[in-house]
Short mmCIF file of C-alpha atoms in Angstrom, two decimals:
data_model
loop_
_atom_site.label_atom_id
_atom_site.label_comp_id
_atom_site.label_asym_id
_atom_site.label_seq_id
_atom_site.Cartn_x
_atom_site.Cartn_y
_atom_site.Cartn_z
CA MET X 1 -3.27 43.05 23.30
CA MET X 2 -5.01 39.77 22.92
CA GLY X 3 -6.98 41.31 20.05
CA GLN X 4 -8.78 43.70 22.41
CA ARG X 5 -8.67 47.37 23.24
CA LEU X 6 -6.97 48.40 26.45
CA GLU X 7 -10.25 50.05 27.51
CA ASP X 8 -11.98 46.66 27.31
CA LEU X 9 -9.23 44.76 29.14
CA CYS X 10 -8.68 47.27 31.94
CA PRO X 11 -11.56 49.75 32.19
CA PHE X 12 -10.78 50.83 35.76
CA ILE X 13 -7.19 51.75 34.95
CA THR X 14 -7.99 53.49 31.67
CA ASN X 15 -10.58 55.61 33.49
CA MET X 16 -7.81 56.73 35.86
CA VAL X 17 -5.58 58.05 33.06
CA PRO X 18 -6.39 61.65 32.09
CA ARG X 19 -7.10 62.04 28.36
CA ARG X 20 -4.36 64.64 28.01
CA HIS X 21 -1.83 61.93 28.96
CA ALA X 22 -3.43 59.14 26.96
CA ASN X 23 -3.58 61.24 23.79
CA ARG X 24 0.09 62.25 24.00
CA ARG X 25 1.72 58.94 24.78
CA THR X 26 2.75 56.35 22.20
CA VAL X 27 2.83 52.64 23.00
CA SER X 28 6.60 52.60 22.67
CA ASN X 29 6.96 55.58 24.98
CA ALA X 30 4.57 54.13 27.56
CA ILE X 31 6.24 50.72 27.67
CA ALA X 32 9.76 52.14 27.99
CA ASN X 33 10.73 51.94 31.67
CA MET X 34 7.06 51.30 32.49
CA SER X 35 6.39 55.02 32.27
CA TRP X 36 2.65 54.32 31.75
CA ILE X 37 2.37 53.82 35.52
CA ARG X 38 3.03 57.55 36.12
CA ASP X 39 -0.09 58.39 34.09
CA ILE X 40 -2.46 56.66 36.54
CA HIS X 41 -4.16 59.12 38.92
CA GLY X 42 -6.94 58.62 41.43
CA THR X 43 -8.09 56.38 44.23
CA THR X 44 -6.69 52.87 44.24
CA THR X 45 -9.35 50.20 44.69
CA LEU X 46 -9.15 46.43 44.67
CA ASP X 47 -10.40 46.40 41.08
CA VAL X 48 -7.62 48.78 40.05
CA ILE X 49 -4.97 46.64 41.76
CA ILE X 50 -6.25 43.49 40.06
CA GLU X 51 -6.23 45.19 36.66
CA PHE X 52 -2.80 46.67 37.34
CA LEU X 53 -1.33 43.22 38.00
CA LYS X 54 -3.07 41.81 34.94
CA LEU X 55 -1.79 44.67 32.77
CA CYS X 56 1.76 44.32 34.09
CA SER X 57 1.82 40.64 33.16
CA LEU X 58 0.41 41.39 29.69
CA ILE X 59 2.87 44.20 28.99
CA GLU X 60 5.75 42.06 30.18
CA LYS X 61 5.08 39.74 27.22
CA VAL X 62 5.03 42.52 24.62
CA ALA X 63 8.07 42.78 22.39
CA LEU X 64 7.94 45.82 20.11
CA GLN X 65 9.65 45.55 16.74
CA PRO X 66 10.63 49.09 15.67
CA ALA X 67 11.71 47.93 12.20
CA VAL X 68 8.29 46.43 11.44
CA GLN X 69 5.61 48.73 10.01
CA ASP X 70 2.32 48.86 11.93
CA THR X 71 -0.67 47.38 10.15
CA HIS X 72 -4.35 48.11 10.59
CA THR X 73 -6.83 45.30 10.06
CA TRP X 74 -10.57 45.88 9.67
CA ARG X 75 -12.12 42.82 11.27
CA LEU X 76 -15.52 43.33 9.72
CA SER X 77 -14.48 42.37 6.20
CA ALA X 78 -12.86 39.20 4.87
CA SER X 79 -10.06 41.15 3.18
CA GLY X 80 -9.16 43.04 6.36
CA ASN X 81 -9.64 46.35 4.54
CA TYR X 82 -12.19 48.97 5.54
CA THR X 83 -15.09 49.55 3.19
CA THR X 84 -18.15 51.68 3.68
CA LYS X 85 -20.30 48.65 2.85
CA SER X 86 -18.69 46.56 5.61
CA ALA X 87 -19.26 49.38 8.12
CA TYR X 88 -22.89 49.75 6.98
CA ASP X 89 -23.42 45.98 7.21
CA ALA X 90 -21.94 46.00 10.73
CA ILE X 91 -24.64 48.43 11.85
CA PHE X 92 -27.26 45.80 11.06
CA MET X 93 -25.25 42.78 12.24
CA GLY X 94 -27.55 40.51 14.23
CA SER X 95 -30.71 42.33 13.17
CA ILE X 96 -33.73 40.46 11.88
CA GLN X 97 -34.65 40.66 8.20
CA PHE X 98 -38.31 41.44 7.56
CA GLU X 99 -39.06 40.00 4.12
CA PRO X 100 -42.44 41.62 3.38
CA TRP X 101 -41.01 45.14 3.83
CA GLU X 102 -42.36 46.11 0.42
CA ARG X 103 -45.92 45.76 1.70
CA ILE X 104 -45.25 48.39 4.34
CA TRP X 105 -43.44 50.90 2.14
CA GLN X 106 -45.54 50.53 -1.01
CA THR X 107 -49.22 51.26 -0.53
CA TRP X 108 -51.85 49.41 -2.53
CA ALA X 109 -54.66 51.77 -1.60
CA PRO X 110 -55.98 53.75 -4.56
CA VAL X 111 -55.73 57.52 -4.24
CA ASN X 112 -59.54 57.89 -4.60
CA ALA X 113 -60.17 55.64 -1.57
CA ILE X 114 -57.88 57.73 0.64
CA SER X 115 -59.41 61.06 -0.48
CA SER X 116 -63.00 59.79 0.03
CA CYS X 117 -62.14 59.04 3.69
CA GLY X 118 -61.29 62.69 4.18
CA TRP X 119 -57.58 62.10 4.77
CA LEU X 120 -56.45 64.32 1.93
#
């Protein structure tokens, strides 16, 4: 919904649904007759009520199309397809490049200088 995971939109409610229920239920099954409501267990707080109302209004707008095949889109590549390279690049997304890395990983010290210091 809205390009986000349900856990991100409604964390209080998703924490109140036992995993055994969440792992068994399909979206179609949950939306039918609003049966997802029966999966919520625990203490009702103001945050839960607010998320519940928000979720109800979002689900109300969902129209499933059983004849249309589901598609999976990998947002971290331009093609929308998963690649190992795109996943690897995502790990370092936002990190700072250190250009003189070669100076750190390639030593210029001669072997004789290191052994004369008593390190070897």
